Tab-separated table of C-alpha atoms in Angstrom:
chain	number	residue	atom	x	y	z
A	1	MET	CA	-24.240	62.532	-22.729
A	2	THR	CA	-24.412	59.609	-25.660
A	3	LEU	CA	-26.711	56.839	-25.614
A	4	ASP	CA	-24.973	53.827	-27.251
A	5	GLY	CA	-26.781	50.273	-28.377
A	6	ILE	CA	-29.689	52.156	-30.298
A	7	ALA	CA	-31.159	50.026	-32.878
A	8	ALA	CA	-34.128	51.453	-33.583
A	9	ILE	CA	-35.546	54.579	-33.146
A	10	THR	CA	-39.597	55.971	-33.217
A	11	PHE	CA	-40.476	59.947	-33.492
A	12	ASP	CA	-43.644	61.452	-32.523
A	13	PHE	CA	-45.038	63.635	-35.185
A	14	GLY	CA	-46.564	67.000	-33.861
A	15	ASN	CA	-44.056	69.447	-32.299
A	16	THR	CA	-41.519	66.691	-32.445
A	17	LEU	CA	-40.853	66.580	-36.277
A	18	VAL	CA	-43.352	69.243	-37.471
A	19	PRO	CA	-43.999	72.364	-35.265
A	20	VAL	CA	-47.415	73.058	-34.672
A	21	SER	CA	-48.677	76.678	-33.733
A	22	ARG	CA	-51.869	77.841	-33.118
A	23	ASP	CA	-51.959	80.063	-36.050
A	24	GLY	CA	-50.714	77.537	-37.958
A	25	LEU	CA	-53.340	74.806	-37.131
A	26	ARG	CA	-56.247	77.658	-36.829
A	27	GLY	CA	-54.936	78.395	-40.775
A	28	VAL	CA	-55.912	74.962	-41.814
A	29	VAL	CA	-59.389	75.130	-39.703
A	30	GLU	CA	-60.180	78.227	-41.925
A	31	ARG	CA	-58.968	76.981	-45.055
A	32	THR	CA	-61.305	73.729	-44.440
A	33	ALA	CA	-64.103	76.433	-43.258
A	34	ALA	CA	-63.881	78.137	-46.430
A	35	ASP	CA	-64.200	75.202	-48.502
A	36	VAL	CA	-67.578	74.019	-46.978
A	37	ALA	CA	-69.218	77.484	-46.847
A	38	ASP	CA	-68.059	77.507	-50.830
A	39	THR	CA	-70.140	74.074	-51.220
A	40	ASP	CA	-72.717	74.944	-49.227
A	41	PRO	CA	-73.466	78.819	-49.484
A	42	ARG	CA	-75.528	78.610	-46.226
A	43	ILE	CA	-73.189	77.907	-43.544
A	44	ASP	CA	-71.091	80.722	-42.323
A	45	ALA	CA	-67.410	80.125	-42.159
A	46	ALA	CA	-67.184	82.023	-39.075
A	47	THR	CA	-69.614	79.793	-37.332
A	48	PHE	CA	-68.105	76.834	-38.669
A	49	LEU	CA	-64.782	77.912	-36.765
A	50	THR	CA	-66.155	78.375	-33.488
A	51	VAL	CA	-68.417	75.140	-33.697
A	52	TRP	CA	-65.273	73.114	-34.686
A	53	ALA	CA	-63.932	74.377	-31.532
A	54	GLU	CA	-66.337	73.835	-29.075
A	55	GLU	CA	-66.603	70.158	-30.321
A	56	ARG	CA	-62.929	69.582	-30.804
A	57	GLU	CA	-62.841	70.211	-27.208
A	58	ARG	CA	-65.402	68.195	-26.595
A	59	GLN	CA	-63.943	65.201	-28.286
A	60	PHE	CA	-60.425	65.622	-26.372
A	61	ARG	CA	-62.449	65.615	-22.944
A	62	GLU	CA	-64.637	62.808	-23.895
A	63	GLU	CA	-62.052	60.290	-25.486
A	64	VAL	CA	-58.528	60.934	-24.479
A	65	PRO	CA	-59.196	59.680	-20.705
A	66	GLN	CA	-60.415	56.676	-22.586
A	67	PHE	CA	-56.788	56.479	-24.285
A	68	ARG	CA	-58.751	56.777	-27.549
A	69	GLU	CA	-58.027	59.153	-30.538
A	70	VAL	CA	-60.552	61.560	-31.891
A	71	ASP	CA	-62.110	61.149	-34.916
A	72	LEU	CA	-62.267	64.000	-37.485
A	73	GLY	CA	-65.203	62.463	-39.417
A	74	GLN	CA	-67.135	62.141	-36.256
A	75	ARG	CA	-66.767	65.748	-35.359
A	76	LEU	CA	-67.545	66.770	-38.737
A	77	VAL	CA	-71.332	64.988	-38.598
A	78	ARG	CA	-71.623	66.900	-35.471
A	79	ILE	CA	-70.505	70.281	-36.569
A	80	PHE	CA	-72.718	69.683	-39.774
A	81	ALA	CA	-75.688	68.925	-37.630
A	82	ARG	CA	-75.280	71.893	-35.452
A	83	LEU	CA	-75.096	74.028	-38.310
A	84	ARG	CA	-78.050	72.645	-40.024
A	85	GLY	CA	-80.420	73.053	-36.504
A	86	MET	CA	-79.600	70.017	-34.578
A	87	THR	CA	-79.171	71.376	-30.734
A	88	ALA	CA	-75.896	69.953	-29.131
A	89	PRO	CA	-76.264	67.947	-26.210
A	90	GLY	CA	-74.921	69.250	-22.931
A	91	ARG	CA	-71.358	69.140	-21.268
A	92	ASP	CA	-71.981	66.082	-19.742
A	93	GLU	CA	-74.462	64.353	-22.188
A	94	PRO	CA	-73.504	62.500	-25.231
A	95	TRP	CA	-73.919	63.164	-28.816
A	96	ASP	CA	-76.965	60.694	-30.412
A	97	GLN	CA	-74.323	60.190	-33.488
A	98	ARG	CA	-77.120	58.282	-35.343
A	99	ALA	CA	-79.585	61.268	-35.137
A	100	ALA	CA	-76.291	63.842	-36.206
A	101	ALA	CA	-75.858	61.847	-39.136
A	102	ALA	CA	-78.883	62.505	-40.575
A	103	TYR	CA	-78.044	65.883	-41.290
A	104	SER	CA	-75.371	65.332	-43.490
A	105	ASP	CA	-74.016	63.465	-46.792
A	106	PRO	CA	-70.954	60.770	-45.867
A	107	ALA	CA	-69.593	62.396	-49.255
A	108	GLU	CA	-69.770	65.725	-47.857
A	109	VAL	CA	-67.957	64.673	-44.860
A	110	THR	CA	-65.168	62.910	-46.608
A	111	ARG	CA	-64.409	65.814	-48.676
A	112	ALA	CA	-63.946	68.107	-45.685
A	113	VAL	CA	-61.949	65.970	-43.944
A	114	GLU	CA	-59.765	65.324	-47.090
A	115	HIS	CA	-59.327	69.365	-47.302
A	116	TYR	CA	-58.279	69.483	-43.725
A	117	SER	CA	-55.728	66.872	-44.313
A	118	ARG	CA	-54.210	68.271	-47.533
A	119	ALA	CA	-54.453	71.764	-46.072
A	120	PHE	CA	-52.177	70.715	-43.017
A	121	VAL	CA	-49.525	69.108	-45.029
A	122	ASP	CA	-49.587	71.840	-47.387
A	123	ALA	CA	-49.564	74.900	-44.756
A	124	LEU	CA	-47.325	73.809	-41.949
A	125	PRO	CA	-43.410	73.349	-42.697
A	126	PRO	CA	-41.114	70.660	-41.034
A	127	LEU	CA	-38.484	71.428	-38.412
A	128	PRO	CA	-35.388	72.550	-40.818
A	129	GLY	CA	-33.416	69.910	-41.080
A	130	VAL	CA	-35.571	66.864	-40.040
A	131	GLY	CA	-35.137	65.479	-43.721
A	132	GLU	CA	-31.365	65.043	-43.087
A	133	LEU	CA	-31.637	63.776	-39.806
A	134	LEU	CA	-33.735	60.607	-40.864
A	135	ARG	CA	-31.734	59.863	-43.809
A	136	ASP	CA	-28.727	59.956	-41.879
A	137	LEU	CA	-29.944	57.925	-39.006
A	138	ALA	CA	-31.358	55.470	-41.114
A	139	ARG	CA	-28.279	54.556	-42.533
A	140	GLU	CA	-27.756	52.269	-39.179
A	141	ARG	CA	-31.000	52.384	-37.475
A	142	ALA	CA	-34.830	51.543	-38.269
A	143	LEU	CA	-36.899	54.313	-37.850
A	144	ALA	CA	-40.448	55.007	-37.519
A	145	ILE	CA	-42.991	57.719	-36.920
A	146	LEU	CA	-45.130	57.026	-33.889
A	147	SER	CA	-47.656	59.360	-33.370
A	148	ASN	CA	-51.269	60.196	-32.038
A	149	TRP	CA	-53.059	61.563	-34.754
A	150	PRO	CA	-56.583	62.048	-35.834
A	151	LEU	CA	-55.995	61.236	-39.308
A	152	ALA	CA	-53.052	58.926	-40.306
A	153	ALA	CA	-53.733	59.660	-44.436
A	154	THR	CA	-52.220	63.178	-43.130
A	155	VAL	CA	-48.920	61.593	-41.440
A	156	ASP	CA	-48.658	59.178	-44.371
A	157	ARG	CA	-49.027	62.461	-47.187
A	158	PHE	CA	-46.558	64.451	-45.039
A	159	ALA	CA	-43.896	62.002	-45.246
A	160	GLU	CA	-44.250	61.426	-48.559
A	161	ALA	CA	-44.636	64.772	-49.515
A	162	HIS	CA	-41.298	65.648	-47.579
A	163	GLY	CA	-39.488	62.906	-49.086
A	164	TRP	CA	-39.034	61.024	-45.515
A	165	ILE	CA	-40.615	57.766	-47.158
A	166	ASP	CA	-37.405	56.277	-48.080
A	167	SER	CA	-35.933	56.692	-44.745
A	168	LEU	CA	-38.988	55.213	-42.699
A	169	ALA	CA	-39.958	51.376	-41.792
A	170	ALA	CA	-43.073	52.254	-40.477
A	171	ILE	CA	-45.620	54.673	-40.027
A	172	VAL	CA	-47.597	53.661	-36.745
A	173	VAL	CA	-50.666	56.544	-35.793
A	174	SER	CA	-53.020	55.953	-33.116
A	175	GLN	CA	-56.199	56.479	-35.599
A	176	ARG	CA	-55.151	53.206	-37.012
A	177	VAL	CA	-53.981	51.288	-33.828
A	178	GLY	CA	-57.504	52.197	-32.121
A	179	THR	CA	-55.321	53.673	-28.773
A	180	ILE	CA	-53.386	56.353	-27.903
A	181	LYS	CA	-49.725	57.308	-26.480
A	182	PRO	CA	-49.050	56.286	-23.991
A	183	HIS	CA	-51.062	53.219	-23.716
A	184	PRO	CA	-48.538	49.955	-24.238
A	185	ALA	CA	-50.923	48.645	-27.321
A	186	ILE	CA	-49.396	51.423	-29.752
A	187	PHE	CA	-45.826	50.985	-28.519
A	188	ASP	CA	-46.276	47.450	-29.133
A	189	ALA	CA	-47.718	48.017	-32.610
A	190	ALA	CA	-44.513	49.848	-33.653
A	191	ARG	CA	-42.419	47.686	-32.191
A	192	VAL	CA	-43.981	44.846	-33.985
A	193	ALA	CA	-43.935	46.969	-37.360
A	194	LEU	CA	-40.131	47.515	-36.790
A	195	GLY	CA	-39.205	43.852	-37.028
A	196	ALA	CA	-39.823	43.021	-33.122
A	197	PRO	CA	-36.150	44.334	-32.355
A	198	GLU	CA	-35.445	44.232	-28.188
A	199	PRO	CA	-37.447	46.845	-26.313
A	200	GLY	CA	-33.660	47.952	-24.930
A	201	SER	CA	-32.553	48.854	-27.947
A	202	ILE	CA	-35.626	51.296	-29.307
A	203	LEU	CA	-35.384	55.114	-28.581
A	204	HIS	CA	-38.633	56.788	-28.596
A	205	VAL	CA	-38.562	61.182	-29.130
A	206	GLY	CA	-41.104	63.220	-28.282
A	207	ASP	CA	-42.299	66.249	-26.485
A	208	ASP	CA	-45.052	65.339	-24.591
A	209	TRP	CA	-43.819	64.169	-21.132
A	210	ALA	CA	-46.660	61.663	-20.218
A	211	GLY	CA	-47.302	60.411	-23.903
A	212	ASP	CA	-43.767	60.001	-25.262
A	213	VAL	CA	-41.531	59.700	-22.338
A	214	VAL	CA	-43.634	58.276	-19.577
A	215	GLY	CA	-45.247	55.647	-22.408
A	216	ALA	CA	-41.838	54.514	-23.812
A	217	ILE	CA	-40.307	53.714	-20.599
A	218	GLU	CA	-43.067	51.825	-19.357
A	219	ALA	CA	-42.627	49.957	-22.700
A	220	GLY	CA	-39.338	48.876	-21.677
A	221	TRP	CA	-38.070	51.418	-24.051
A	222	HIS	CA	-35.342	54.346	-24.029
A	223	ALA	CA	-36.829	57.962	-24.183
A	224	ALA	CA	-35.617	61.402	-25.411
A	225	TRP	CA	-37.573	64.240	-24.397
A	226	VAL	CA	-37.806	67.192	-26.852
A	227	ARG	CA	-38.188	70.676	-24.787
A	228	GLY	CA	-38.936	72.574	-27.567
A	229	ARG	CA	-42.321	73.432	-29.320
A	230	PRO	CA	-44.111	76.187	-30.070
A	231	ALA	CA	-45.324	78.378	-26.624
A	232	ASP	CA	-48.562	78.684	-28.198
A	233	SER	CA	-49.177	75.230	-30.035
A	234	PRO	CA	-52.669	73.953	-29.382
A	235	LEU	CA	-51.703	70.637	-29.529
A	236	PRO	CA	-52.203	68.810	-26.128
A	237	SER	CA	-49.247	68.012	-23.629
A	238	SER	CA	-48.269	67.556	-20.098
A	239	GLU	CA	-45.495	68.713	-17.802
A	240	ALA	CA	-42.502	66.746	-16.559
A	241	ASP	CA	-43.786	64.945	-13.565
A	242	GLY	CA	-43.193	61.811	-11.213
A	243	PRO	CA	-40.106	59.370	-11.195
A	244	HIS	CA	-39.515	59.010	-14.649
A	245	ARG	CA	-36.236	60.251	-16.040
A	246	PRO	CA	-35.886	60.521	-19.999
A	247	ASP	CA	-32.279	59.271	-21.263
A	248	LEU	CA	-31.992	62.151	-23.369
A	249	GLU	CA	-33.179	65.735	-23.153
A	250	LEU	CA	-33.059	67.651	-26.483
A	251	GLU	CA	-34.055	71.231	-27.215
A	252	SER	CA	-34.917	70.073	-30.481
A	253	VAL	CA	-34.798	66.982	-32.628
A	254	VAL	CA	-32.020	67.897	-34.734
A	255	ASP	CA	-29.829	67.562	-31.825
A	256	LEU	CA	-30.452	64.054	-31.832
A	257	ARG	CA	-27.444	63.452	-34.099
A	258	THR	CA	-24.887	64.562	-31.654
A	259	SER	CA	-26.537	62.264	-28.893
A	260	LEU	CA	-26.305	58.999	-29.860
A	261	GLY	CA	-23.583	56.586	-30.123
A	262	ARG	CA	-22.734	53.321	-31.557
A	263	PRO	CA	-25.782	51.971	-33.021
A	264	GLY	CA	-27.627	48.505	-31.798
A	265	SER	CA	-26.325	44.801	-33.285
A	266	THR	CA	-30.211	44.381	-33.982
A	267	GLN	CA	-30.227	44.692	-38.428
A	268	PRO	CA	-32.669	47.677	-39.112
A	269	ALA	CA	-36.023	46.644	-40.415
A	270	ALA	CA	-35.886	46.070	-44.585
A	271	ARG	CA	-36.591	49.539	-46.421
A	272	ARG	CA	-39.794	49.627	-48.423
A	273	SER	CA	-41.106	51.966	-51.154
A	274	GLU	CA	-44.297	51.951	-48.808
A	275	PRO	CA	-43.574	52.270	-45.020
A	276	ILE	CA	-45.415	49.274	-42.758
A	277	LEU	CA	-48.511	50.666	-40.971
A	278	GLY	CA	-49.421	50.096	-37.714
A	279	SER	CA	-52.573	48.090	-37.485
A	280	SER	CA	-54.886	47.387	-34.172
A	281	PRO	CA	-53.416	44.783	-32.012
A	282	GLY	CA	-56.783	42.825	-32.138
């Protein structure tokens, strides 16, 4: 099957353009832990990793049902507080973020966030063939990344490091928009960043059923579901369910090249040296 009339395409980031395995992401956190421990020898790197995992799980449990992105800076404030003597709240009790912040300096939190971001870009490669795919598709269509991701700067840096910027009209990330897929606000932000093409001329490509397939279809877009992802990936995902059906099912995002027919008539958004960034819809 081929899909005609597509003027713009948005791509999920993790496990669509960039495979994220458990070992790969753990390596990024291990590098962050080592840097934190080098900066403050009182902190044990192994304990940092344990507390990171616990606070990560807590954030996802608290934030995702509210369609909110998790905050890495907030997580690190809580981690530093626990490592320096503050008792974590119970499972169903909220953190006192103000009290936790007294246990760390904003500069060290920023340093740890930056180290984590740069370690991700350095350690995890894109799926082979993605750069060529984006360059090919960008000749006739407007392209964007549309991702749930806790640090937008990481996606920006990754796109820059791998030469994707010239192929992209926009990079729209949940951290900047203020909500996560499948909430319609993030799809609206992406559409605006692409120059507001008709919803029916936009295709979203992603691996998460609820966030990518259901979210796109509910926004009036077309959807392509990428079935292939690392089996051990720690990134949130969901199983195919409900009445929604994607227009395309792909084993890999690079298979998209042979699944598209004639492009839509809408002119692609103008290329820029820097991508248009999604902003909060108010």
